[in-house]
CSV table of C-alpha atoms in Angstrom, one decimal:
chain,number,residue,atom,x,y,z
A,25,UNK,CA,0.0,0.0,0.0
A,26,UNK,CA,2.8,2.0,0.7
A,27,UNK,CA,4.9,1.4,-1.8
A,28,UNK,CA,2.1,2.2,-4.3
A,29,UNK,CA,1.4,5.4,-2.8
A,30,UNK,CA,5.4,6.6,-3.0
A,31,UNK,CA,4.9,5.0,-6.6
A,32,UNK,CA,2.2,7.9,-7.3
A,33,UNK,CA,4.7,10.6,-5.9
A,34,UNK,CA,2.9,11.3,-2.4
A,35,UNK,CA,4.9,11.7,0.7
A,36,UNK,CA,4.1,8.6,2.9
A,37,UNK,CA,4.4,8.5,6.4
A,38,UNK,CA,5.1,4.9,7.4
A,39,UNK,CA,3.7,4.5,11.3
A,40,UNK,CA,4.3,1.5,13.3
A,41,UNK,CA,5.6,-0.3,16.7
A,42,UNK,CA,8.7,-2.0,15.1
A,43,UNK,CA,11.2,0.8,14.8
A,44,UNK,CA,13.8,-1.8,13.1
A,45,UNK,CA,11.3,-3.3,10.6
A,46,UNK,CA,9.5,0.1,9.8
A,47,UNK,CA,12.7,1.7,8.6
A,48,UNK,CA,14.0,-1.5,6.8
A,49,UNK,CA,10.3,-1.1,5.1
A,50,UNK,CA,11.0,2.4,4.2
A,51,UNK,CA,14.2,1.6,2.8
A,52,UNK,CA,12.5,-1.0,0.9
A,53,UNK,CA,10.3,1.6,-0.5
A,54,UNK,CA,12.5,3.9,-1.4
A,55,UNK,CA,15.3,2.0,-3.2
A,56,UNK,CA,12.4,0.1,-5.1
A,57,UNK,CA,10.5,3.0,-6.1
A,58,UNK,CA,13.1,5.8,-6.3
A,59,UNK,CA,10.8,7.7,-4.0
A,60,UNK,CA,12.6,9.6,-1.2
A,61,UNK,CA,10.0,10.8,0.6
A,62,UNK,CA,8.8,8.3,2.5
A,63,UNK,CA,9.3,8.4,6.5
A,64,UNK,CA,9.1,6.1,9.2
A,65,UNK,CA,7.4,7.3,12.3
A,66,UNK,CA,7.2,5.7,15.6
A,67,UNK,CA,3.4,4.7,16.8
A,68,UNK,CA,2.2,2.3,19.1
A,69,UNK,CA,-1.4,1.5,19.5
A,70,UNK,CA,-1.4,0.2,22.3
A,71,UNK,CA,-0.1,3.6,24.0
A,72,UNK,CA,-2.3,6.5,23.9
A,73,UNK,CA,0.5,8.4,24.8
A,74,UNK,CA,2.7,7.1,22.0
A,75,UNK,CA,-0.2,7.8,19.6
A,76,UNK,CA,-0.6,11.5,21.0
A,77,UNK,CA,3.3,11.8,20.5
A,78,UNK,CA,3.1,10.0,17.0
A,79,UNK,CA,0.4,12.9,16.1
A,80,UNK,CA,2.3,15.8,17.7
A,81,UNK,CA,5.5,14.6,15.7
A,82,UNK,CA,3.7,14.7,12.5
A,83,UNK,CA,1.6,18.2,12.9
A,84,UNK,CA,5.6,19.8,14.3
A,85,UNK,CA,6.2,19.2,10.7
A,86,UNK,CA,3.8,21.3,9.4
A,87,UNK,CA,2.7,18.9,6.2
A,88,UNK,CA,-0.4,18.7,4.1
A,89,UNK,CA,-2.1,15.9,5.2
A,90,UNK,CA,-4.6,14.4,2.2
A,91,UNK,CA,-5.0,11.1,3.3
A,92,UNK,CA,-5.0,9.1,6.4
A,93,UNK,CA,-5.1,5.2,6.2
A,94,UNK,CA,-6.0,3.2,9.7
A,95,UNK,CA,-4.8,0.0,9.1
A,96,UNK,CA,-4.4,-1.7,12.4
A,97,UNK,CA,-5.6,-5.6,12.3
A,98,UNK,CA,-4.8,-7.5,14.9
A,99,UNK,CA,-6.4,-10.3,17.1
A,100,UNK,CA,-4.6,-12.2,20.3
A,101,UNK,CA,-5.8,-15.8,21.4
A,102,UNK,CA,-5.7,-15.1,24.9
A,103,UNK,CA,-7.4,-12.0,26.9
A,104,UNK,CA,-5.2,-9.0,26.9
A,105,UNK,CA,-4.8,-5.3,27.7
A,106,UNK,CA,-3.0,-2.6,26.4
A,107,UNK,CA,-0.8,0.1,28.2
A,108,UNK,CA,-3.7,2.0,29.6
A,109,UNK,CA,-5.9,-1.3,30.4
A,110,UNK,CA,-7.9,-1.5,26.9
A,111,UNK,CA,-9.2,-4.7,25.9
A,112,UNK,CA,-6.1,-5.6,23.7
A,113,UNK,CA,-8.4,-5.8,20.1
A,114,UNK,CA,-10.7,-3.0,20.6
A,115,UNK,CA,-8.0,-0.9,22.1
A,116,UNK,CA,-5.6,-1.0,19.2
A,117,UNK,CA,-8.1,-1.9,16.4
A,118,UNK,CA,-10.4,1.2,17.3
A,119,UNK,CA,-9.3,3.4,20.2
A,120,UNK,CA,-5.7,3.7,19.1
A,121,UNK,CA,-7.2,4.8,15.4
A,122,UNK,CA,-10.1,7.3,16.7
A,123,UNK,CA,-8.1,9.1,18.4
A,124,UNK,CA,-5.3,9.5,16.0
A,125,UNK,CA,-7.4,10.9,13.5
A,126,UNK,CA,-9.1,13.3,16.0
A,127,UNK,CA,-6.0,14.5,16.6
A,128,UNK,CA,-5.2,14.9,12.9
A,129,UNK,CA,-8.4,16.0,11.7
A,130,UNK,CA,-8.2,19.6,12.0
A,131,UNK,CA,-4.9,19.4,9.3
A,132,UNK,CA,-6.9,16.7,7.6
A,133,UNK,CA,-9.5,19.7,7.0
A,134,UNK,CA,-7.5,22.2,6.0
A,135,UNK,CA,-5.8,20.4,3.7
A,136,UNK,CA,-8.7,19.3,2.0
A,137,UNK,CA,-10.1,17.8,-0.7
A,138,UNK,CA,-8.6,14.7,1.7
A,139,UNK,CA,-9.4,10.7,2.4
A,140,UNK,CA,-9.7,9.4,5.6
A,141,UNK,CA,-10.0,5.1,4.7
A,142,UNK,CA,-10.7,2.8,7.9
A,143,UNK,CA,-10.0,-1.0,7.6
A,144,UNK,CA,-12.2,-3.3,9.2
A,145,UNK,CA,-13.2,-6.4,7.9
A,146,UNK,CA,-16.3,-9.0,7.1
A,147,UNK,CA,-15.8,-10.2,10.5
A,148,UNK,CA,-18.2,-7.2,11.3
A,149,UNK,CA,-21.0,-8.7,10.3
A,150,UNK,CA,-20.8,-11.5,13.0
A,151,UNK,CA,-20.5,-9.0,15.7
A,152,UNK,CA,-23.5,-8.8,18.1
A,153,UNK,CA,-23.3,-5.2,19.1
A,154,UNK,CA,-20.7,-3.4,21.6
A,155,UNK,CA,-20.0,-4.8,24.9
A,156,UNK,CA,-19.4,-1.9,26.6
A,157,UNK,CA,-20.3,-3.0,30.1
A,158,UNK,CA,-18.0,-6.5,29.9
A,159,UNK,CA,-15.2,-4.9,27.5
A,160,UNK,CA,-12.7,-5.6,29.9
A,161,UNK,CA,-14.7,-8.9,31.2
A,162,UNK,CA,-11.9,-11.7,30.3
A,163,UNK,CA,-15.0,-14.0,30.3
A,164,UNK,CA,-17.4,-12.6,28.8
A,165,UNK,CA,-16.4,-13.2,25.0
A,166,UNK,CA,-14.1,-15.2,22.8
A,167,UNK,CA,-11.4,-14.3,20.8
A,168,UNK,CA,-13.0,-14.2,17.9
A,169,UNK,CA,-15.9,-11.9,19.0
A,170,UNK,CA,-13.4,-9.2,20.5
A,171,UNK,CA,-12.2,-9.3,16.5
A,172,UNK,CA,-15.3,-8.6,15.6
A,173,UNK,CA,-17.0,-6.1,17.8
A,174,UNK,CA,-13.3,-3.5,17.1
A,175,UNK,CA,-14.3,-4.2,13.5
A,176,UNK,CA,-17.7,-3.9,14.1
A,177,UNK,CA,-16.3,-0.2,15.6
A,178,UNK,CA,-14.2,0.9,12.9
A,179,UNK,CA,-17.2,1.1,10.6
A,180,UNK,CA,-19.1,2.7,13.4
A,181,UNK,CA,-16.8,5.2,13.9
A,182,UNK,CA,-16.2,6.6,10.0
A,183,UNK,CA,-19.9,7.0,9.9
A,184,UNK,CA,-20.5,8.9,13.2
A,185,UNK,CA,-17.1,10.9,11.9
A,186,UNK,CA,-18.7,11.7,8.5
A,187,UNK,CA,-21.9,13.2,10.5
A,188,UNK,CA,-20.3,14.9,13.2
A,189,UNK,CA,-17.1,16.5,11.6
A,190,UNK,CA,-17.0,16.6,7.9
A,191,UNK,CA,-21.0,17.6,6.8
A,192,UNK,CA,-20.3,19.8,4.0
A,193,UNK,CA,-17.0,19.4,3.7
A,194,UNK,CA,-14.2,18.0,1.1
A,195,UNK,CA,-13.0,15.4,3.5
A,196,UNK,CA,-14.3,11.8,2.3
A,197,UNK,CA,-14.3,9.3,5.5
A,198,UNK,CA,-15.1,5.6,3.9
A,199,UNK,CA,-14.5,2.1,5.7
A,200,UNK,CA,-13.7,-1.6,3.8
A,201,UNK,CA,-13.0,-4.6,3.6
A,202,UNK,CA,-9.7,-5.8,2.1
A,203,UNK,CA,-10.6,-9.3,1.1
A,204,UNK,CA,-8.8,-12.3,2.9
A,205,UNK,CA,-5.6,-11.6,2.6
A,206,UNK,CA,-2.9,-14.0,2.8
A,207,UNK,CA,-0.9,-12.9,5.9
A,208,UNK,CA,0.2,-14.7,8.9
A,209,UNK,CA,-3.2,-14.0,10.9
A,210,UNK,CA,-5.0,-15.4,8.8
A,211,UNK,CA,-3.6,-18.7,8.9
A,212,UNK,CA,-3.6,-18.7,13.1
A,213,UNK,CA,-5.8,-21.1,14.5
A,214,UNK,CA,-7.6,-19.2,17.0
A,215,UNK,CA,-9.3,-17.3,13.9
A,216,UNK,CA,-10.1,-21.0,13.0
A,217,UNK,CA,-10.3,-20.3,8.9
A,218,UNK,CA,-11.1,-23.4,7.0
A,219,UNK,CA,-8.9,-24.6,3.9
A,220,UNK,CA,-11.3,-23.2,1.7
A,221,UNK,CA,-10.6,-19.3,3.2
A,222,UNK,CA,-7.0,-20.0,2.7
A,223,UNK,CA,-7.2,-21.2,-0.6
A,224,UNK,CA,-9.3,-18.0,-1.9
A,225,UNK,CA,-7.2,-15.9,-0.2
A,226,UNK,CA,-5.8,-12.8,-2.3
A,227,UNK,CA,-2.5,-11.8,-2.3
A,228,UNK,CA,-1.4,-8.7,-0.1
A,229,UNK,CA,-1.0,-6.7,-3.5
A,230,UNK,CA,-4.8,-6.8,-4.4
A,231,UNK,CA,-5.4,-7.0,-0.8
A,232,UNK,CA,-4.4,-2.9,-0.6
A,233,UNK,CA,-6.4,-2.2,-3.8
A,234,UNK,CA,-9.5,-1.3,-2.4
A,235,UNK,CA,-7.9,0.4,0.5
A,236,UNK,CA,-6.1,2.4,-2.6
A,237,UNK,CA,-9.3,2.9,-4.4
A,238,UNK,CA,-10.9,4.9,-1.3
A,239,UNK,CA,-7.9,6.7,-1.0
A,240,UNK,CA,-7.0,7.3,-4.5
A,241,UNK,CA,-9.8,7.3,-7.0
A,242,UNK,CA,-11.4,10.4,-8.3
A,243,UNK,CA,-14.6,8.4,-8.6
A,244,UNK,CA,-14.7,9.2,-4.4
A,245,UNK,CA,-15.3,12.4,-5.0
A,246,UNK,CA,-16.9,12.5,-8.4
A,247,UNK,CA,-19.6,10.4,-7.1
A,248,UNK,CA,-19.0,12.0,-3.4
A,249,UNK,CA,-18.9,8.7,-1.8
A,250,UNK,CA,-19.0,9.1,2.0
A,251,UNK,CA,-19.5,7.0,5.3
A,252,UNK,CA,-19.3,4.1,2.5
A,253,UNK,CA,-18.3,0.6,3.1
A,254,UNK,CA,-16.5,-1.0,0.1
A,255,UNK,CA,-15.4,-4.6,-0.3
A,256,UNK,CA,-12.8,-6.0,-3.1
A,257,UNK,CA,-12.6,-4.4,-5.4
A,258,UNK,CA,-14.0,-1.1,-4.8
A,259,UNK,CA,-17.4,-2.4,-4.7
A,260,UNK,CA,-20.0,-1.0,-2.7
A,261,UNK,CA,-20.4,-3.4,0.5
A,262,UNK,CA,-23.4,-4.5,2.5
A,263,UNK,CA,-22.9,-3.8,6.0
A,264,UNK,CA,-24.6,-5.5,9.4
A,265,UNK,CA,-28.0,-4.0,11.0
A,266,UNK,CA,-26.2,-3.3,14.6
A,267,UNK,CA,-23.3,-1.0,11.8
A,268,UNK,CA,-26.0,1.0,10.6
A,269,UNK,CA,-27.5,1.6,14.1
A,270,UNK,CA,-26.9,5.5,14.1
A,271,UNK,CA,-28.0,5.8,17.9
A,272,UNK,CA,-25.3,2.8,18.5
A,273,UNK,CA,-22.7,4.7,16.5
A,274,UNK,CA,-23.4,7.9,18.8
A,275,UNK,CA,-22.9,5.8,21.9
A,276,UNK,CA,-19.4,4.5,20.7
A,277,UNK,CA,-18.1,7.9,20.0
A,278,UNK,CA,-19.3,8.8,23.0
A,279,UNK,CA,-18.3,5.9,25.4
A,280,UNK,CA,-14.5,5.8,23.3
A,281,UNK,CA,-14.0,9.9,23.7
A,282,UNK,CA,-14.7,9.5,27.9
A,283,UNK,CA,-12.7,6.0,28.2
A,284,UNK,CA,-9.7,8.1,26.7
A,285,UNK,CA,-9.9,11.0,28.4
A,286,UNK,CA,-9.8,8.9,31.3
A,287,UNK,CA,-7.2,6.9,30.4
A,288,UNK,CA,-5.1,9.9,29.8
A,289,UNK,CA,-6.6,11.6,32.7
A,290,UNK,CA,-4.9,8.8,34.8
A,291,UNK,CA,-1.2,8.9,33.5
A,292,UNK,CA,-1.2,12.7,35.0
């Protein structure tokens, strides 16, 4: 995804939690493509603190910023928290991404016409709601259903975004589906994926095409597609009754915006 981004001439901002690997990514990039403006930056998710830093870091630079890509997938067998005592799943999945792009979203509006894309999956459509009473219950759900319910979130989240914050404006806030992609999670047990998933599995190439589609293609704004939720590739998505529960998207902003403020609140 990256390094078709640098291939178009943007300057990418690389974020993640392995310093080594990020910067032997960027490298990567930049001797493949010829590109040299693409950047590591330092972000962990599981840190509000690192993700407020990762935000301040980037606006000190005083860049444009026309497109913002949350990207974070991940999903742990056993119970876990983050740093600041998150459910491990919805905390890096969702939390971590809201409230990067809260922070970034008054440059994201100035530097308009601008793409905001949110991955979340399929899995969405098995989640049963948002468990915000038990979220941090060990017991009360599987693995599987934390997966889904910070998926479930994501496209939550870019709709209540798109009503609250970008109404009339040139900023284009879409979530997707990549497809199965083949990459080490999804051949981990505890996601339990039949044969059959693996062996229709895309590659990660066309895995960040419809990612690139939301942030890329003119069509987005031709056809002013907003709080959208597209599956491979480029396709216009069906999504679950409990994401298109408006009054259950308002809740979530509302219950994430307190839980970080508290969070934060408590590392003073």
């Amino acid at each position: 995804m990256c390094r078709e981004l640098a291939r178009k001439n943007a300057h990418v901002f690389l974020l993640g939690r392995n310093i080594e690997k990020g910067q032997a990514a960027v490298e990567a990039i930049k001797s493949k493509i010829g590109n040299k403006d693409v950047e590591f930056m330092h972000l962990n998710l599981k840190s509000l603190q690192s993700v407020k830093e990762c935000a301040e870091n980037f606006l000190a630079r005083n860049l444009p910023l026309h497109i913002l890509i949350n990207n974070a997938e991940i999903t742990t067998e056993m119970f876990s928290l983050t740093d600041d005592g998150i459910q491990e799943e919805f905390g890096v999945n969702h939390v971590g991404p809201f409230f990067l792009t809260k922070l970034l979203l008054p440059k994201i509006k100035a530097s308009q016409p601008a793409r905001i894309v949110n991955v979340s999956s399929m899995g969405h459509r098995r989640a049963t709601g948002i468990e915000f009473e038990s979220l941090n219950d060990p017991n009360a759900q599987d693995s599987k259903q934390h997966y889904r319910q910070s998926k479930l979130a994501n496209v939550l989240f870019t709709d209540e975004l798109n009503r609250r914050y970008l109404e009339g404006e040139q900023v284009y806030a879409n979530s997707i589906h990549p497809g199965l992609v083949d990459t080490p999670m999804l051949r981990r047990n505890d996601l339990s994926f039949s044969e059959t998933f693996l062996g229709s599995s895309i590659s990660t190439e066309d895995g960040a095409l419809t990612t690139l589609y939301c942030a890329t293609s003119p069509e987005i704004e031709e056809k002013n597609y907003r709080g959208m939720y597209f599956v491979p590739f480029g396709i216009e998505g069906e999504k679950s009754s409990y994401a298109e529960d408006d009054d259950l998207a308002k809740r979530l902003w509302e219950f994430t915006e307190n839980l970080i403020d508290e969070k934060l609140s408590q590392k003073k």
